[in-house]
Amino acid sequence: MRSFFMTLAPERADTPALDVANPAVGLSCRHCGATYPLSPSHVCVECFAPLEISYDPDLLGRVTRESIERGPANLWRYVGLLPAGHDPARRVSLGAGWTPLRPAPRLAAELGMKTLYVKDDSANPTHSFKDRVVSVALSAARELGFTTVACASTGNLAQSVAAHAAGAGLRSVVLVPHDLEAGKTVSTGVYGGTLVAIQGNYDDVNRLCSELAGEYEWAFVNVNVRPFYAEGSKTLGYEVAEQLGWRLPEQVVVPIASGSLLTKVDKAFGELGKLGLVEPTPYRVFGAQAAGCNPVAAAFARGVDTVAPVRPSTIAKSLSIGNPADGPYALDVARRTGGAITDVSDDEILEGMRLLARTEGIFGETAGGVTVANLRRLLREGLLDPAAETVIYNTGDGLKTLDPLVETGGPTATIKPSLRAFEAAGLGDD
Amino acid sequence: MRSFFMTLAPERADTPALDVANPAVGLSCRHCGATYPLSPSHVCVECFAPLEISYDPDLLGRVTRESIERGPANLWRYVGLLPAGHDPARRVSLGAGWTPLRPAPRLAAELGMKTLYVKDDSANPTHSFKDRVVSVALSAARELGFTTVACASTGNLAQSVAAHAAGAGLRSVVLVPHDLEAGKTVSTGVYGGTLVAIQGNYDDVNRLCSELAGEYEWAFVNVNVRPFYAEGSKTLGYEVAEQLGWRLPEQVVVPIASGSLLTKVDKAFGELGKLGLVEPTPYRVFGAQAAGCNPVAAAFARGVDTVAPVRPSTIAKSLSIGNPADGPYALDVARRTGGAITDVSDDEILEGMRLLARTEGIFGETAGGVTVANLRRLLREGLLDPAAETVIYNTGDGLKTLDPLVETGGPTATIKPSLRAFEAAGLGDD
């Protein structure tokens, strides 16, 4: 009998630890290739470019389909390809990952497509893909000896850090702008960590965060442990391939904020091919942005390599990074694979949210609307093949971004409580 | 190789249909025992008592642990024990069920308990346990020939009906009070069904719903297809037993609104024992209410069998049923199993929500707070054994009930964006 309990609760004391070695051996500079030991650092001291994890190819090569399938029904089934979390007893996990890959036949029909799937990451514990990166980052933080974890955020990241720290008994310090909506403040504060409202805008919050990182021995999830954090996004690539029956999709559409997620999905597909876990079939990676924050789409359209910063102004707050760190890498992936990066207006984003909900019963956040609306645009412009198997990524939950819908939505009708009023409003059978 | 894809997307055309017969053979009156054919009806014409599904014991007996374990990772793994959904192609499903049974060691430690689990139904597609009952009700509705589904609701049920109908291509008509919060209106309306705001209170909405049920050939999920709907709750009992490794827990704490969920968890445990799928070990069922809507807890305290209606006034809106249809049956279960039914104040409910979030990283809705706070009370009063294995049910997501937290919560501190201000506020290391 297969024990499903084990797959649900891998952190229980009676769960046998899998014998998986940590394949991460150091950090390397993405620009100049300088190498460093595994440590809480994210910038090359030679050239100031970002660092990433480097792996021992022999250790990665030990991972098999079977070893993955024996693992838990969460992102830790891929621990042999990740840089932290190898000791289940010290792992920080609320069970993120292994979210549904939903066939989307009704959306496909409406868009004239053949085969379409939604990778629905709103099913994560705090309902966004940030749970993946936070789970890996906090596991690394604990292994590196930190007892306090911190971040600056205006939304998904704040809630995810506070929740994972609470579940693991770590201290958390989350910094947010003081004018954040009350709902977002309480959905982070409820976990009982330290929640600091900063009298300033998000840039001020970020600047203070960098100062604090120099002052305190804390793990800042997207600063000093960022190389570990970013690797968590690879699991969104691994899972799609495994859920398709160990093969790569032909096309994927991924929303772009920092650009990290898109590049990590590509990295994951590449790794699986190199390791022989899937056939290295060709795939095209498309990037989705909002017109109100489109630095990468603009560079793609202009055919340039440099990403000019913009000042974000869009309802897609979770994608509002005006100066995306991984923008150039995302451009490179889209061009190399034959994809594209486009953008859509706020009205199109709202229509994208409604289209996904109306056809598939999936209520994605504004970022999901960005992805669906860009899918539609890519089809309209003939950039994406409607006959090729396509996966789109929904990275968060509509319950977290209700405001723009409140301003534009409402009931079908408002009536008096009588059968007569109901019929008079034309609400009965056609 | 085990195909996980199949378990995630059981509705795809290429998924082999399991050969499972529908064990439901009719409806029977819970009071007088009168029997009826399977049909969209919920009240006995002899004595006006509620009807429930009756099953063929031989067909139920065909279900084995192995047949269940071969099924999908959602509630439909138990289709052999349910009254609808036996043809996967016609099944209405967004993948509800098979939610995590989370070990809660930090909450257990804080409460002085030995072994505690949270059955976390906020992990369902629209983040409440209503997805289970709606999935079964809409599958039954489709099998009975309905193309329009309807309900009256102020929250979780509305969103779940609208989402499942959208995903299945059914028409939905959801009736809500006109003064519902805008956020709840749009999180239902986004799915594109008919959403009718009624100028009246919830009683007016319900009354109109009953009138409409007599007028239109629609499936009203908690009226004419209620017997099917209610059976969906049994899966919350089955899953806990299977996730514990096919055995029953010693104690469960279940929130009470209509009382249906509590009675169905008991029914599920009883069925599993009778069918030989678990040892029929003794268990105690505890019920949790809010003091502001405590008709069943009050009857339990008074030692009477009749449940006197109350006018609800509590922050736990999803439990605000003043005249619970299954109240007497819930009383019976608690008394028969040696459990108890208690209530807690709104302040205790908020503290319960914060306690669960702070210790386990789980943000439950107010109903979850009711359950945790009652657990604490039951321990304090010596009614629940801290050394016996206990499962508590979290039936919804905190993101849906932010308002009471907004009124009482806030950041730890609000400061200027400087290191000096941060340190002056005592936010650094201790």
PDB file of C-alpha atoms in Angstrom, chain B residues 105-291:
ATOM      1  CA  PRO B 105       3.199  20.093  16.689  1.00  0.00           C
ATOM      2  CA  ARG B 106       3.668  23.751  17.611  1.00  0.00           C
ATOM      3  CA  LEU B 107      -0.023  24.312  18.316  1.00  0.00           C
ATOM      4  CA  ALA B 108      -0.116  21.027  20.245  1.00  0.00           C
ATOM      5  CA  ALA B 109       2.834  22.132  22.371  1.00  0.00           C
ATOM      6  CA  GLU B 110       1.216  25.474  23.134  1.00  0.00           C
ATOM      7  CA  LEU B 111      -2.002  23.730  24.227  1.00  0.00           C
ATOM      8  CA  GLY B 112      -0.239  20.930  26.136  1.00  0.00           C
ATOM      9  CA  MET B 113      -1.472  18.242  23.732  1.00  0.00           C
ATOM     10  CA  LYS B 114       0.304  15.141  22.540  1.00  0.00           C
ATOM     11  CA  THR B 115      -0.753  14.630  18.892  1.00  0.00           C
ATOM     12  CA  LEU B 116      -2.771  17.167  16.950  1.00  0.00           C
ATOM     13  CA  TYR B 117      -3.574  17.516  13.244  1.00  0.00           C
ATOM     14  CA  VAL B 118      -5.327  20.217  11.247  1.00  0.00           C
ATOM     15  CA  LYS B 119      -7.400  18.968   8.317  1.00  0.00           C
ATOM     16  CA  ASP B 120      -6.898  22.059   6.186  1.00  0.00           C
ATOM     17  CA  ASP B 121      -9.762  22.502   3.752  1.00  0.00           C
ATOM     18  CA  SER B 122      -8.679  26.028   2.837  1.00  0.00           C
ATOM     19  CA  ALA B 123      -6.566  24.174   0.248  1.00  0.00           C
ATOM     20  CA  ASN B 124      -9.664  23.502  -1.889  1.00  0.00           C
ATOM     21  CA  PRO B 125     -10.037  25.271  -5.274  1.00  0.00           C
ATOM     22  CA  THR B 126     -12.135  28.179  -3.935  1.00  0.00           C
ATOM     23  CA  HIS B 127     -10.613  27.726  -0.481  1.00  0.00           C
ATOM     24  CA  SER B 128     -13.486  26.299   1.547  1.00  0.00           C
ATOM     25  CA  PHE B 129     -14.980  22.860   2.237  1.00  0.00           C
ATOM     26  CA  LYS B 130     -18.049  23.952   0.236  1.00  0.00           C
ATOM     27  CA  ASP B 131     -16.169  22.882  -2.905  1.00  0.00           C
ATOM     28  CA  ARG B 132     -16.725  19.268  -1.822  1.00  0.00           C
ATOM     29  CA  VAL B 133     -20.483  19.468  -1.442  1.00  0.00           C
ATOM     30  CA  VAL B 134     -20.905  21.685  -4.512  1.00  0.00           C
ATOM     31  CA  SER B 135     -18.866  19.308  -6.674  1.00  0.00           C
ATOM     32  CA  VAL B 136     -21.102  16.390  -5.663  1.00  0.00           C
ATOM     33  CA  ALA B 137     -24.323  18.449  -5.914  1.00  0.00           C
ATOM     34  CA  LEU B 138     -23.528  19.768  -9.388  1.00  0.00           C
ATOM     35  CA  SER B 139     -22.501  16.337 -10.616  1.00  0.00           C
ATOM     36  CA  ALA B 140     -25.873  15.039  -9.389  1.00  0.00           C
ATOM     37  CA  ALA B 141     -27.647  18.022 -10.960  1.00  0.00           C
ATOM     38  CA  ARG B 142     -26.103  17.308 -14.335  1.00  0.00           C
ATOM     39  CA  GLU B 143     -26.977  13.593 -14.086  1.00  0.00           C
ATOM     40  CA  LEU B 144     -30.563  14.524 -13.178  1.00  0.00           C
ATOM     41  CA  GLY B 145     -30.749  16.602 -16.348  1.00  0.00           C
ATOM     42  CA  PHE B 146     -30.439  20.152 -14.988  1.00  0.00           C
ATOM     43  CA  THR B 147     -28.571  22.801 -16.966  1.00  0.00           C
ATOM     44  CA  THR B 148     -29.048  25.646 -14.462  1.00  0.00           C
ATOM     45  CA  VAL B 149     -27.782  25.496 -10.876  1.00  0.00           C
ATOM     46  CA  ALA B 150     -28.686  27.983  -8.181  1.00  0.00           C
ATOM     47  CA  CYS B 151     -28.145  28.898  -4.546  1.00  0.00           C
ATOM     48  CA  ALA B 152     -28.646  31.562  -1.921  1.00  0.00           C
ATOM     49  CA  SER B 153     -25.482  32.428  -0.020  1.00  0.00           C
ATOM     50  CA  THR B 154     -23.492  35.175   1.615  1.00  0.00           C
ATOM     51  CA  GLY B 155     -20.060  33.776   0.994  1.00  0.00           C
ATOM     52  CA  ASN B 156     -18.250  30.487   0.496  1.00  0.00           C
ATOM     53  CA  LEU B 157     -21.168  28.680  -1.154  1.00  0.00           C
ATOM     54  CA  ALA B 158     -21.755  31.483  -3.670  1.00  0.00           C
ATOM     55  CA  GLN B 159     -18.168  31.476  -4.879  1.00  0.00           C
ATOM     56  CA  SER B 160     -17.996  27.694  -5.063  1.00  0.00           C
ATOM     57  CA  VAL B 161     -21.239  27.319  -7.047  1.00  0.00           C
ATOM     58  CA  ALA B 162     -20.265  30.075  -9.492  1.00  0.00           C
ATOM     59  CA  ALA B 163     -16.776  28.598 -10.011  1.00  0.00           C
ATOM     60  CA  HIS B 164     -17.858  24.981 -10.484  1.00  0.00           C
ATOM     61  CA  ALA B 165     -20.698  25.965 -12.831  1.00  0.00           C
ATOM     62  CA  ALA B 166     -18.275  28.070 -14.900  1.00  0.00           C
ATOM     63  CA  GLY B 167     -15.736  25.280 -15.199  1.00  0.00           C
ATOM     64  CA  ALA B 168     -18.465  22.820 -16.245  1.00  0.00           C
ATOM     65  CA  GLY B 169     -20.298  25.124 -18.639  1.00  0.00           C
ATOM     66  CA  LEU B 170     -23.483  25.136 -16.558  1.00  0.00           C
ATOM     67  CA  ARG B 171     -25.590  28.263 -16.066  1.00  0.00           C
ATOM     68  CA  SER B 172     -25.523  29.521 -12.469  1.00  0.00           C
ATOM     69  CA  VAL B 173     -27.909  31.834 -10.621  1.00  0.00           C
ATOM     70  CA  VAL B 174     -26.577  33.004  -7.263  1.00  0.00           C
ATOM     71  CA  LEU B 175     -28.722  35.143  -4.970  1.00  0.00           C
ATOM     72  CA  VAL B 176     -27.075  37.352  -2.350  1.00  0.00           C
ATOM     73  CA  PRO B 177     -28.257  40.130  -0.002  1.00  0.00           C
ATOM     74  CA  HIS B 178     -27.749  43.539  -1.663  1.00  0.00           C
ATOM     75  CA  ASP B 179     -25.606  44.838   1.210  1.00  0.00           C
ATOM     76  CA  LEU B 180     -22.953  42.115   0.864  1.00  0.00           C
ATOM     77  CA  GLU B 181     -19.381  43.444   0.946  1.00  0.00           C
ATOM     78  CA  ALA B 182     -18.167  44.416  -2.537  1.00  0.00           C
ATOM     79  CA  GLY B 183     -15.240  41.994  -2.298  1.00  0.00           C
ATOM     80  CA  LYS B 184     -17.571  39.010  -1.840  1.00  0.00           C
ATOM     81  CA  THR B 185     -19.773  40.165  -4.687  1.00  0.00           C
ATOM     82  CA  VAL B 186     -16.916  40.391  -7.193  1.00  0.00           C
ATOM     83  CA  SER B 187     -15.257  37.136  -6.121  1.00  0.00           C
ATOM     84  CA  THR B 188     -18.524  35.441  -7.128  1.00  0.00           C
ATOM     85  CA  GLY B 189     -19.430  37.638 -10.095  1.00  0.00           C
ATOM     86  CA  VAL B 190     -16.024  37.187 -11.738  1.00  0.00           C
ATOM     87  CA  TYR B 191     -17.052  33.691 -12.876  1.00  0.00           C
ATOM     88  CA  GLY B 192     -19.608  35.240 -15.201  1.00  0.00           C
ATOM     89  CA  GLY B 193     -22.800  33.579 -13.931  1.00  0.00           C
ATOM     90  CA  THR B 194     -26.000  35.422 -13.030  1.00  0.00           C
ATOM     91  CA  LEU B 195     -25.509  37.165  -9.698  1.00  0.00           C
ATOM     92  CA  VAL B 196     -28.660  38.719  -8.247  1.00  0.00           C
ATOM     93  CA  ALA B 197     -28.523  41.207  -5.380  1.00  0.00           C
ATOM     94  CA  ILE B 198     -31.737  41.072  -3.344  1.00  0.00           C
ATOM     95  CA  GLN B 199     -32.993  44.147  -1.507  1.00  0.00           C
ATOM     96  CA  GLY B 200     -33.578  42.371   1.774  1.00  0.00           C
ATOM     97  CA  ASN B 201     -31.797  40.357   4.432  1.00  0.00           C
ATOM     98  CA  TYR B 202     -30.590  36.761   4.148  1.00  0.00           C
ATOM     99  CA  ASP B 203     -33.990  35.405   5.242  1.00  0.00           C
ATOM    100  CA  ASP B 204     -35.620  37.316   2.371  1.00  0.00           C
ATOM    101  CA  VAL B 205     -33.073  35.854  -0.037  1.00  0.00           C
ATOM    102  CA  ASN B 206     -33.755  32.345   1.211  1.00  0.00           C
ATOM    103  CA  ARG B 207     -37.512  32.798   0.981  1.00  0.00           C
ATOM    104  CA  LEU B 208     -37.228  33.978  -2.616  1.00  0.00           C
ATOM    105  CA  CYS B 209     -34.972  31.011  -3.337  1.00  0.00           C
ATOM    106  CA  SER B 210     -37.663  28.590  -2.133  1.00  0.00           C
ATOM    107  CA  GLU B 211     -40.230  30.357  -4.327  1.00  0.00           C
ATOM    108  CA  LEU B 212     -37.945  30.102  -7.347  1.00  0.00           C
ATOM    109  CA  ALA B 213     -37.372  26.397  -6.625  1.00  0.00           C
ATOM    110  CA  GLY B 214     -41.109  25.856  -7.104  1.00  0.00           C
ATOM    111  CA  GLU B 215     -41.153  27.887 -10.304  1.00  0.00           C
ATOM    112  CA  TYR B 216     -38.084  26.839 -12.293  1.00  0.00           C
ATOM    113  CA  GLU B 217     -36.544  23.518 -13.266  1.00  0.00           C
ATOM    114  CA  TRP B 218     -33.246  24.445 -11.655  1.00  0.00           C
ATOM    115  CA  ALA B 219     -31.021  22.538  -9.257  1.00  0.00           C
ATOM    116  CA  PHE B 220     -30.847  24.502  -6.014  1.00  0.00           C
ATOM    117  CA  VAL B 221     -27.767  23.069  -4.378  1.00  0.00           C
ATOM    118  CA  ASN B 222     -28.996  23.222  -0.809  1.00  0.00           C
ATOM    119  CA  VAL B 223     -32.711  22.779  -1.535  1.00  0.00           C
ATOM    120  CA  ASN B 224     -33.859  20.159  -4.058  1.00  0.00           C
ATOM    121  CA  VAL B 225     -30.481  18.421  -4.478  1.00  0.00           C
ATOM    122  CA  ARG B 226     -29.538  18.804  -0.810  1.00  0.00           C
ATOM    123  CA  PRO B 227     -29.411  15.040  -0.087  1.00  0.00           C
ATOM    124  CA  PHE B 228     -26.660  14.693  -2.738  1.00  0.00           C
ATOM    125  CA  TYR B 229     -24.946  17.882  -1.646  1.00  0.00           C
ATOM    126  CA  ALA B 230     -24.766  16.803   1.993  1.00  0.00           C
ATOM    127  CA  GLU B 231     -23.103  13.483   1.150  1.00  0.00           C
ATOM    128  CA  GLY B 232     -20.055  15.370  -0.186  1.00  0.00           C
ATOM    129  CA  SER B 233     -19.130  16.196   3.413  1.00  0.00           C
ATOM    130  CA  LYS B 234     -18.479  12.514   4.134  1.00  0.00           C
ATOM    131  CA  THR B 235     -15.228  12.827   2.235  1.00  0.00           C
ATOM    132  CA  LEU B 236     -13.846  14.972   5.068  1.00  0.00           C
ATOM    133  CA  GLY B 237     -14.177  11.886   7.266  1.00  0.00           C
ATOM    134  CA  TYR B 238     -12.852   9.389   4.722  1.00  0.00           C
ATOM    135  CA  GLU B 239      -9.760  11.459   3.983  1.00  0.00           C
ATOM    136  CA  VAL B 240      -8.714  11.860   7.598  1.00  0.00           C
ATOM    137  CA  ALA B 241      -8.944   8.106   8.132  1.00  0.00           C
ATOM    138  CA  GLU B 242      -6.983   7.293   4.970  1.00  0.00           C
ATOM    139  CA  GLN B 243      -4.357   9.983   5.663  1.00  0.00           C
ATOM    140  CA  LEU B 244      -3.815   8.549   9.142  1.00  0.00           C
ATOM    141  CA  GLY B 245      -2.961   5.243   7.451  1.00  0.00           C
ATOM    142  CA  TRP B 246      -6.472   3.755   7.417  1.00  0.00           C
ATOM    143  CA  ARG B 247      -7.501   4.241  11.018  1.00  0.00           C
ATOM    144  CA  LEU B 248      -9.841   6.543  12.917  1.00  0.00           C
ATOM    145  CA  PRO B 249      -8.607   9.393  15.101  1.00  0.00           C
ATOM    146  CA  GLU B 250      -9.560   9.318  18.778  1.00  0.00           C
ATOM    147  CA  GLN B 251     -11.068  12.816  18.849  1.00  0.00           C
ATOM    148  CA  VAL B 252     -12.278  15.304  16.222  1.00  0.00           C
ATOM    149  CA  VAL B 253     -13.435  18.906  16.598  1.00  0.00           C
ATOM    150  CA  VAL B 254     -15.817  20.090  13.867  1.00  0.00           C
ATOM    151  CA  PRO B 255     -17.433  23.523  13.432  1.00  0.00           C
ATOM    152  CA  ILE B 256     -21.246  23.585  13.389  1.00  0.00           C
ATOM    153  CA  ALA B 257     -23.352  25.745  11.056  1.00  0.00           C
ATOM    154  CA  SER B 258     -26.308  23.586   9.918  1.00  0.00           C
ATOM    155  CA  GLY B 259     -24.749  20.638  11.751  1.00  0.00           C
ATOM    156  CA  SER B 260     -24.543  18.639   8.532  1.00  0.00           C
ATOM    157  CA  LEU B 261     -20.736  18.481   8.327  1.00  0.00           C
ATOM    158  CA  LEU B 262     -20.389  17.080  11.859  1.00  0.00           C
ATOM    159  CA  THR B 263     -22.998  14.382  11.273  1.00  0.00           C
ATOM    160  CA  LYS B 264     -21.412  13.410   7.954  1.00  0.00           C
ATOM    161  CA  VAL B 265     -17.930  13.049   9.463  1.00  0.00           C
ATOM    162  CA  ASP B 266     -19.470  10.674  11.996  1.00  0.00           C
ATOM    163  CA  LYS B 267     -21.360   8.866   9.218  1.00  0.00           C
ATOM    164  CA  ALA B 268     -18.114   8.479   7.235  1.00  0.00           C
ATOM    165  CA  PHE B 269     -16.230   7.015  10.197  1.00  0.00           C
ATOM    166  CA  GLY B 270     -19.106   4.612  10.821  1.00  0.00           C
ATOM    167  CA  GLU B 271     -19.253   3.516   7.181  1.00  0.00           C
ATOM    168  CA  LEU B 272     -15.506   2.878   7.008  1.00  0.00           C
ATOM    169  CA  GLY B 273     -15.755   0.688  10.105  1.00  0.00           C
ATOM    170  CA  LYS B 274     -18.763  -1.244   8.803  1.00  0.00           C
ATOM    171  CA  LEU B 275     -17.089  -1.811   5.427  1.00  0.00           C
ATOM    172  CA  GLY B 276     -13.955  -3.142   7.091  1.00  0.00           C
ATOM    173  CA  LEU B 277     -11.777  -0.375   5.633  1.00  0.00           C
ATOM    174  CA  VAL B 278     -10.685   0.643   9.147  1.00  0.00           C
ATOM    175  CA  GLU B 279     -10.874  -0.970  12.573  1.00  0.00           C
ATOM    176  CA  PRO B 280     -14.063   0.391  14.170  1.00  0.00           C
ATOM    177  CA  THR B 281     -12.172   1.934  17.068  1.00  0.00           C
ATOM    178  CA  PRO B 282     -14.024   4.359  19.362  1.00  0.00           C
ATOM    179  CA  TYR B 283     -13.863   8.084  18.604  1.00  0.00           C
ATOM    180  CA  ARG B 284     -15.352  11.181  20.167  1.00  0.00           C
ATOM    181  CA  VAL B 285     -16.924  13.977  18.099  1.00  0.00           C
ATOM    182  CA  PHE B 286     -16.841  17.527  19.434  1.00  0.00           C
ATOM    183  CA  GLY B 287     -18.835  20.416  17.942  1.00  0.00           C
ATOM    184  CA  ALA B 288     -17.686  24.058  17.844  1.00  0.00           C
ATOM    185  CA  GLN B 289     -19.951  27.107  17.711  1.00  0.00           C
ATOM    186  CA  ALA B 290     -19.682  30.854  18.226  1.00  0.00           C
ATOM    187  CA  ALA B 291     -21.374  32.281  21.309  1.00  0.00           C
TER     188      ALA B 291
END
